[in-house]
């Protein structure tokens, strides 16, 4: 009802919602009673075996979409000894007689069902069974041979469109030339495998491209060559040479070692396009995939993070582009998906952010991160010739077909109609079994990788590089019959890992998997001949030289037009009622409370969350970062996030500096050592083939590398997600703002000395670290009052910030700091207000950090922290800071925020605004 109201659909009367379980089999009364006992909770539910006769609409999944609940029903029936032939699940919606049928249809279509994965019908519906008329010998199981030799460019482009390959013409020509040289047709298995391996998603071809910057110095005809972007990031990390880095930009995740004997794996991924067409499944499997990335570097996952970017939840339905889900529905589905996976698998979701902007309306961004730990040991160096190719985990179905190429394409109004096979549905319980099977079994395998984008083709293809492998697809466990060989090879069905196992260890690993209840299939061997041979029964359906598979793709050559941001002409702002604007900022969706979302996640499971996402007197203040530490450990790690795409609209390079600074500032604020910080980078950009867009990307990488060197903080892993654009019903392309997410993971020397942002005690003294400058471009003040034609400059890098952070950390280690909060979105005024909200105490600010009131309150200059100090420690604190701290006021017990030059505000007014904005 509430959702319909938010979307402007008039609703009266009542709506009933029921879960439906379809069971196939000849069940007697006793069988039904036993199943009823596990399907229906008598304290919360009523259940009946009767077929409904009242008016209603029933919804069930489309054929081929994973139905995890049905799997649980089948498992329960087997445990109870109830003989069923099959099961599926659905939902039933019942409206009272006052409902207009057209309104009922609108509610189902816009709020409840998703045609990408579901179908629905008035009355009752019969569940569909995938290809139930097919068996393994059906014609659809055959391999297709494609005569690619001799195709001209038009023919290659037609083939690309027909099979949704998303390849460049140069790449298509390279494939054609290779098979002309081999003097044979290409199979559908081979061309699909090449498309996935060479996709932007898997091969990072823009980040590996040769980039030309034409006329960068104004001289006609002059061209500068930019080193490949990925190489720049790697070289940056190598030049920093941090002693805690164990592995960077290699394998599934980066590996660091802050505390001797314990390594930490770090990874963050994106799942943007899937979340646009099926929000729950897209976010759900995004979390599952990044957990497997950490598992794929032989580490036990201990926590997950999420950064989510949505369109405005108040968008009118009339303004929604064709073929797109409403931002509110996307948001609710994504948050449900994140919560479902983390909570069910038993991992805390501990850090993140939620951003809103109209440019994310049809292309949400979903960044999922994971952190894992392991006892320090050498990384696996296999596979070796003779090792077995072993798949562990879930069965293979049609879900996730061509997911890698789908993620590399621009979406349009038909995306939802054609993306059904690209949608994956997760099963976190199976992934938990994978973790139980593989953690502790590190000596039983020589190599391991996640079976993610590209499915078996990418996982086995990557492992076989330079070694070679031969596999038999008939041995791959399947959810149902009728899959073509290329579908088995390309499917991105979830919860699967591939391991290389020496023959003498296969029995031990098989027993281990059997004991925890996870499936294992031995499907082939690593050969040592450098060829990847895929068989389907007696037929060879693919035979590719791994050198061509991985090195045959032509290197892209791209042109970039570098941006020319304004960095000199500053622009001031005028505000008639600063107190009212401060309340508006606190209520802005980007700043307002995220407690309702955070409470969806179990952020304390495993008992290691020392600093939680929510802190303070009422448990509703936002922590800057979070701290994790094992219950028996003194040391811990802090996690902080930096993201601000609105700066990128004005100055992509400065944005990169700013978000690196924000991520590091967040971990410093909770007690982490600024000299022991590792970084993850995640770029979500528009189409890089547009020179101006690529220029912004080049500038952002420049900023990342320069900032990393300035803070001496290496990048250890990253991910780029490009082509985040949508062709709307107006026929025009719309890109997301240049969005760079930086995750900082830092060493906390003493988890008992962490700091939070809630004001601690009246009478304490408040200090501001860092300089405040007139910098408003991309600011949240402009979002509230409107940006001028000349917005001014983006917050600039602060060369003194690293030294300031070291001084603050030293003061924290000396016990001189009571609370600390970073200054970010909304500026200094918002930061102090948030400290008041968290501590439910007031503050008297009698000294402003800038002579201009609006700059003092609302500029978002980098490198700043507000610190609370007891009066008896003020002298020692100032010595620790070398005098680089501005005394700005004191904490009061009057529950008032009193800032010189503006009207005083009661703390309860701040709290009300902060929570009011969460209801948007």
CSV table of N, CA, C and O in Angstrom, one decimal, residues 200 204-209 211 213 226-237 239-240 249 558 560 562-563 567 648 651-660 679-685 688 692-710 713-715 717-722 738-742 797:
chain,number,residue,atom,x,y,z
A,200,UNK,N,34.7,-6.2,-22.1
A,200,UNK,CA,35.2,-5.1,-21.2
A,200,UNK,C,35.3,-5.5,-19.8
A,200,UNK,O,36.2,-5.3,-19.0
A,204,UNK,N,39.1,-5.8,-19.3
A,204,UNK,CA,39.5,-4.4,-19.0
A,204,UNK,C,40.2,-3.7,-20.2
A,204,UNK,O,41.3,-3.1,-20.0
A,205,UNK,N,39.6,-3.9,-21.4
A,205,UNK,CA,40.3,-3.4,-22.6
A,205,UNK,C,40.5,-1.9,-22.6
A,205,UNK,O,41.5,-1.5,-23.3
A,206,UNK,N,39.7,-1.2,-22.0
A,206,UNK,CA,39.9,0.3,-22.0
A,206,UNK,C,41.1,0.6,-21.0
A,206,UNK,O,41.9,1.4,-21.3
A,207,UNK,N,41.1,-0.1,-19.9
A,207,UNK,CA,42.2,0.2,-18.9
A,207,UNK,C,43.5,-0.4,-19.4
A,207,UNK,O,44.6,0.0,-18.9
A,208,UNK,N,43.5,-1.2,-20.4
A,208,UNK,CA,44.7,-1.7,-21.0
A,208,UNK,C,45.0,-1.1,-22.4
A,208,UNK,O,46.0,-1.5,-23.1
A,209,UNK,N,44.2,-0.1,-22.8
A,209,UNK,CA,44.4,0.5,-24.1
A,209,UNK,C,45.5,1.4,-24.2
A,209,UNK,O,46.0,2.0,-23.2
A,211,UNK,N,46.2,5.0,-25.2
A,211,UNK,CA,45.3,6.2,-25.3
A,211,UNK,C,46.1,7.4,-25.8
A,211,UNK,O,47.2,7.7,-25.4
A,213,UNK,N,46.2,11.4,-26.7
A,213,UNK,CA,45.6,12.7,-26.3
A,213,UNK,C,46.0,13.7,-27.4
A,213,UNK,O,47.2,14.0,-27.5
A,226,UNK,N,49.3,8.1,-23.7
A,226,UNK,CA,49.2,7.9,-22.3
A,226,UNK,C,49.4,6.4,-22.0
A,226,UNK,O,48.9,5.5,-22.7
A,227,UNK,N,50.2,6.1,-21.0
A,227,UNK,CA,50.4,4.7,-20.6
A,227,UNK,C,49.1,4.0,-20.2
A,227,UNK,O,48.2,4.7,-19.7
A,228,UNK,N,48.9,2.7,-20.5
A,228,UNK,CA,47.6,2.1,-20.1
A,228,UNK,C,47.3,2.4,-18.6
A,228,UNK,O,48.2,2.4,-17.8
A,229,UNK,N,46.0,2.6,-18.4
A,229,UNK,CA,45.6,3.1,-17.1
A,229,UNK,C,45.8,2.0,-16.0
A,229,UNK,O,46.3,2.4,-14.9
A,230,UNK,N,45.6,0.8,-16.3
A,230,UNK,CA,45.9,-0.3,-15.4
A,230,UNK,C,47.4,-0.4,-15.0
A,230,UNK,O,47.7,-0.5,-13.9
A,231,UNK,N,48.2,-0.2,-16.0
A,231,UNK,CA,49.6,-0.2,-15.8
A,231,UNK,C,50.0,1.0,-14.9
A,231,UNK,O,50.9,0.9,-14.0
A,232,UNK,N,49.4,2.1,-15.0
A,232,UNK,CA,49.7,3.3,-14.2
A,232,UNK,C,49.4,3.0,-12.7
A,232,UNK,O,50.1,3.3,-11.8
A,233,UNK,N,48.2,2.3,-12.5
A,233,UNK,CA,47.9,2.0,-11.1
A,233,UNK,C,48.8,1.0,-10.5
A,233,UNK,O,49.2,1.1,-9.3
A,234,UNK,N,49.2,0.0,-11.3
A,234,UNK,CA,50.2,-1.0,-10.8
A,234,UNK,C,51.5,-0.4,-10.5
A,234,UNK,O,52.2,-0.7,-9.5
A,235,UNK,N,52.0,0.5,-11.5
A,235,UNK,CA,53.3,1.1,-11.3
A,235,UNK,C,53.3,2.0,-10.0
A,235,UNK,O,54.3,2.1,-9.3
A,236,UNK,N,52.1,2.7,-9.8
A,236,UNK,CA,52.0,3.5,-8.6
A,236,UNK,C,52.2,2.6,-7.3
A,236,UNK,O,52.9,3.0,-6.4
A,237,UNK,N,51.5,1.5,-7.3
A,237,UNK,CA,51.7,0.6,-6.1
A,237,UNK,C,53.1,0.1,-6.0
A,237,UNK,O,53.7,0.0,-4.9
A,239,UNK,N,55.8,1.6,-6.9
A,239,UNK,CA,56.7,2.7,-6.5
A,239,UNK,C,56.5,3.0,-5.0
A,239,UNK,O,57.5,3.4,-4.4
A,240,UNK,N,55.4,2.8,-4.5
A,240,UNK,CA,55.2,3.0,-3.0
A,240,UNK,C,55.9,1.9,-2.2
A,240,UNK,O,56.4,2.2,-1.2
A,249,UNK,N,46.8,-6.6,-7.6
A,249,UNK,CA,46.3,-6.7,-9.0
A,249,UNK,C,46.7,-8.0,-9.6
A,249,UNK,O,46.9,-8.1,-10.8
A,558,UNK,N,42.7,4.3,-28.4
A,558,UNK,CA,41.6,5.2,-28.1
A,558,UNK,C,42.0,6.7,-28.1
A,558,UNK,O,43.2,6.9,-27.8
A,560,UNK,N,41.4,10.4,-26.3
A,560,UNK,CA,40.9,11.1,-25.2
A,560,UNK,C,41.0,12.6,-25.3
A,560,UNK,O,42.0,13.1,-25.8
A,562,UNK,N,41.1,15.7,-23.0
A,562,UNK,CA,41.3,16.0,-21.6
A,562,UNK,C,40.4,17.1,-21.1
A,562,UNK,O,40.3,18.1,-21.9
A,563,UNK,N,39.9,17.0,-20.0
A,563,UNK,CA,39.0,18.2,-19.5
A,563,UNK,C,39.9,19.3,-19.1
A,563,UNK,O,41.1,19.2,-18.8
A,567,UNK,N,40.1,25.9,-11.9
A,567,UNK,CA,40.8,25.7,-10.6
A,567,UNK,C,41.2,27.1,-10.0
A,567,UNK,O,42.0,27.1,-9.1
A,648,UNK,N,33.2,15.0,-9.7
A,648,UNK,CA,33.7,14.5,-11.0
A,648,UNK,C,33.0,15.2,-12.2
A,648,UNK,O,33.6,15.2,-13.3
A,651,UNK,N,35.5,18.3,-12.1
A,651,UNK,CA,37.0,18.1,-12.1
A,651,UNK,C,37.3,16.7,-11.7
A,651,UNK,O,37.3,16.4,-10.5
A,652,UNK,N,37.4,15.8,-12.6
A,652,UNK,CA,37.6,14.4,-12.3
A,652,UNK,C,38.9,14.1,-11.6
A,652,UNK,O,38.9,13.2,-10.7
A,653,UNK,N,40.0,14.8,-11.9
A,653,UNK,CA,41.2,14.6,-11.2
A,653,UNK,C,41.1,15.0,-9.7
A,653,UNK,O,41.5,14.3,-8.8
A,654,UNK,N,40.5,16.2,-9.5
A,654,UNK,CA,40.4,16.6,-8.1
A,654,UNK,C,39.4,15.7,-7.3
A,654,UNK,O,39.6,15.5,-6.1
A,655,UNK,N,38.4,15.2,-8.0
A,655,UNK,CA,37.5,14.2,-7.4
A,655,UNK,C,38.3,13.0,-6.9
A,655,UNK,O,38.0,12.6,-5.7
A,656,UNK,N,39.2,12.5,-7.7
A,656,UNK,CA,40.0,11.4,-7.3
A,656,UNK,C,40.8,11.7,-6.0
A,656,UNK,O,40.8,10.9,-5.1
A,657,UNK,N,41.4,12.8,-6.0
A,657,UNK,CA,42.1,13.2,-4.8
A,657,UNK,C,41.2,13.3,-3.6
A,657,UNK,O,41.5,12.8,-2.5
A,658,UNK,N,40.0,13.9,-3.8
A,658,UNK,CA,39.1,14.1,-2.7
A,658,UNK,C,38.5,12.8,-2.1
A,658,UNK,O,38.4,12.6,-0.9
A,659,UNK,N,38.2,11.8,-3.0
A,659,UNK,CA,37.7,10.5,-2.5
A,659,UNK,C,38.7,9.7,-1.8
A,659,UNK,O,38.4,8.9,-0.9
A,660,UNK,N,40.0,9.7,-2.3
A,660,UNK,CA,41.1,9.0,-1.6
A,660,UNK,C,41.2,9.7,-0.2
A,660,UNK,O,41.4,9.0,0.8
A,679,UNK,N,44.4,0.5,-0.4
A,679,UNK,CA,43.2,1.1,-1.1
A,679,UNK,C,42.7,0.1,-2.2
A,679,UNK,O,43.5,-0.6,-2.8
A,680,UNK,N,41.4,0.2,-2.4
A,680,UNK,CA,40.7,-0.4,-3.5
A,680,UNK,C,40.1,0.7,-4.4
A,680,UNK,O,39.6,1.6,-3.9
A,681,UNK,N,40.2,0.5,-5.7
A,681,UNK,CA,39.5,1.5,-6.6
A,681,UNK,C,38.5,0.8,-7.4
A,681,UNK,O,38.6,-0.3,-7.9
A,682,UNK,N,37.3,1.5,-7.5
A,682,UNK,CA,36.2,1.0,-8.4
A,682,UNK,C,35.7,2.2,-9.2
A,682,UNK,O,35.2,3.2,-8.7
A,683,UNK,N,35.9,2.1,-10.5
A,683,UNK,CA,35.4,3.1,-11.5
A,683,UNK,C,34.1,2.7,-12.1
A,683,UNK,O,34.1,1.6,-12.8
A,684,UNK,N,33.1,3.5,-12.0
A,684,UNK,CA,31.9,3.3,-12.9
A,684,UNK,C,31.7,4.5,-13.7
A,684,UNK,O,31.5,5.6,-13.2
A,685,UNK,N,31.8,4.4,-15.0
A,685,UNK,CA,31.9,5.5,-16.0
A,685,UNK,C,31.0,5.3,-17.1
A,685,UNK,O,30.4,4.2,-17.2
A,688,UNK,N,33.5,4.9,-22.7
A,688,UNK,CA,34.9,5.4,-22.9
A,688,UNK,C,35.2,5.7,-24.3
A,688,UNK,O,36.3,6.3,-24.6
A,692,UNK,N,35.6,12.7,-24.7
A,692,UNK,CA,35.5,13.5,-23.5
A,692,UNK,C,35.4,12.6,-22.2
A,692,UNK,O,35.9,12.9,-21.2
A,693,UNK,N,34.6,11.6,-22.4
A,693,UNK,CA,34.4,10.7,-21.2
A,693,UNK,C,35.7,10.0,-20.9
A,693,UNK,O,36.1,9.8,-19.7
A,694,UNK,N,36.4,9.5,-21.9
A,694,UNK,CA,37.7,8.9,-21.7
A,694,UNK,C,38.7,9.9,-21.0
A,694,UNK,O,39.5,9.5,-20.2
A,695,UNK,N,38.6,11.1,-21.5
A,695,UNK,CA,39.5,12.1,-20.9
A,695,UNK,C,39.3,12.3,-19.4
A,695,UNK,O,40.2,12.4,-18.6
A,696,UNK,N,38.0,12.2,-19.0
A,696,UNK,CA,37.7,12.3,-17.6
A,696,UNK,C,38.3,11.1,-16.8
A,696,UNK,O,38.8,11.2,-15.7
A,697,UNK,N,38.2,9.9,-17.5
A,697,UNK,CA,38.7,8.7,-16.8
A,697,UNK,C,40.2,8.8,-16.7
A,697,UNK,O,40.8,8.4,-15.6
A,698,UNK,N,40.9,9.3,-17.7
A,698,UNK,CA,42.4,9.5,-17.6
A,698,UNK,C,42.7,10.4,-16.5
A,698,UNK,O,43.7,10.2,-15.7
A,699,UNK,N,42.0,11.5,-16.4
A,699,UNK,CA,42.2,12.5,-15.3
A,699,UNK,C,42.0,11.9,-14.0
A,699,UNK,O,42.8,12.1,-13.0
A,700,UNK,N,41.0,11.1,-13.8
A,700,UNK,CA,40.7,10.4,-12.5
A,700,UNK,C,41.8,9.5,-12.1
A,700,UNK,O,42.2,9.4,-11.0
A,701,UNK,N,42.3,8.7,-13.1
A,701,UNK,CA,43.4,7.8,-12.8
A,701,UNK,C,44.7,8.6,-12.4
A,701,UNK,O,45.4,8.2,-11.5
A,702,UNK,N,44.9,9.7,-13.1
A,702,UNK,CA,46.0,10.6,-12.7
A,702,UNK,C,45.9,11.0,-11.2
A,702,UNK,O,46.8,11.0,-10.5
A,703,UNK,N,44.6,11.4,-10.9
A,703,UNK,CA,44.4,11.8,-9.5
A,703,UNK,C,44.6,10.7,-8.5
A,703,UNK,O,45.1,10.9,-7.4
A,704,UNK,N,44.1,9.5,-8.9
A,704,UNK,CA,44.2,8.4,-8.0
A,704,UNK,C,45.7,8.1,-7.7
A,704,UNK,O,46.1,7.9,-6.5
A,705,UNK,N,46.5,8.0,-8.7
A,705,UNK,CA,47.9,7.7,-8.5
A,705,UNK,C,48.7,8.8,-7.7
A,705,UNK,O,49.5,8.5,-6.8
A,706,UNK,N,48.4,10.1,-8.1
A,706,UNK,CA,49.0,11.1,-7.3
A,706,UNK,C,48.6,11.1,-5.9
A,706,UNK,O,49.5,11.3,-5.0
A,707,UNK,N,47.3,10.9,-5.6
A,707,UNK,CA,46.9,10.9,-4.2
A,707,UNK,C,47.5,9.7,-3.5
A,707,UNK,O,47.9,9.8,-2.3
A,708,UNK,N,47.5,8.5,-4.1
A,708,UNK,CA,48.1,7.3,-3.4
A,708,UNK,C,49.5,7.6,-3.1
A,708,UNK,O,50.0,7.2,-2.0
A,709,UNK,N,50.3,8.2,-4.0
A,709,UNK,CA,51.7,8.5,-3.6
A,709,UNK,C,51.8,9.6,-2.5
A,709,UNK,O,52.6,9.5,-1.6
A,710,UNK,N,50.9,10.6,-2.5
A,710,UNK,CA,50.9,11.6,-1.5
A,710,UNK,C,50.7,11.0,-0.1
A,710,UNK,O,51.3,11.3,0.9
A,713,UNK,N,49.8,5.3,0.2
A,713,UNK,CA,48.8,4.2,0.4
A,713,UNK,C,48.6,3.5,-0.9
A,713,UNK,O,48.1,4.1,-1.9
A,714,UNK,N,49.1,2.3,-1.0
A,714,UNK,CA,49.0,1.6,-2.3
A,714,UNK,C,47.6,1.0,-2.7
A,714,UNK,O,46.9,0.6,-1.8
A,715,UNK,N,47.3,1.0,-4.0
A,715,UNK,CA,46.2,0.2,-4.5
A,715,UNK,C,46.6,-1.2,-4.6
A,715,UNK,O,47.6,-1.6,-5.1
A,717,UNK,N,43.9,-3.7,-5.4
A,717,UNK,CA,42.9,-4.4,-6.3
A,717,UNK,C,42.0,-3.3,-6.8
A,717,UNK,O,41.9,-2.2,-6.2
A,718,UNK,N,41.3,-3.6,-7.8
A,718,UNK,CA,40.3,-2.6,-8.4
A,718,UNK,C,39.4,-3.3,-9.4
A,718,UNK,O,39.5,-4.4,-9.7
A,719,UNK,N,38.5,-2.5,-9.9
A,719,UNK,CA,37.5,-3.0,-10.9
A,719,UNK,C,37.0,-1.8,-11.6
A,719,UNK,O,36.7,-0.7,-11.0
A,720,UNK,N,36.9,-1.9,-12.9
A,720,UNK,CA,36.2,-0.8,-13.7
A,720,UNK,C,34.9,-1.4,-14.3
A,720,UNK,O,34.9,-2.5,-14.7
A,721,UNK,N,33.9,-0.6,-14.3
A,721,UNK,CA,32.6,-0.9,-14.9
A,721,UNK,C,32.3,0.3,-15.8
A,721,UNK,O,32.0,1.4,-15.3
A,722,UNK,N,32.4,0.0,-17.1
A,722,UNK,CA,32.2,1.1,-18.1
A,722,UNK,C,30.9,0.9,-18.8
A,722,UNK,O,30.2,0.0,-18.6
A,738,UNK,N,30.6,10.5,-13.5
A,738,UNK,CA,31.8,9.8,-13.2
A,738,UNK,C,32.0,9.4,-11.8
A,738,UNK,O,32.2,10.2,-10.9
A,739,UNK,N,31.8,8.1,-11.5
A,739,UNK,CA,31.7,7.7,-10.1
A,739,UNK,C,32.9,6.8,-9.7
A,739,UNK,O,33.1,5.7,-10.3
A,740,UNK,N,33.7,7.3,-8.8
A,740,UNK,CA,34.9,6.6,-8.3
A,740,UNK,C,34.7,6.3,-6.8
A,740,UNK,O,34.5,7.2,-6.0
A,741,UNK,N,34.7,5.0,-6.5
A,741,UNK,CA,34.6,4.6,-5.1
A,741,UNK,C,36.0,4.1,-4.6
A,741,UNK,O,36.6,3.2,-5.3
A,742,UNK,N,36.4,4.7,-3.6
A,742,UNK,CA,37.7,4.2,-3.0
A,742,UNK,C,37.4,3.6,-1.6
A,742,UNK,O,36.7,4.2,-0.8
A,797,UNK,N,43.3,19.2,-3.6
A,797,UNK,CA,44.2,18.4,-2.8
A,797,UNK,C,44.8,19.2,-1.7
A,797,UNK,O,45.1,20.4,-1.8
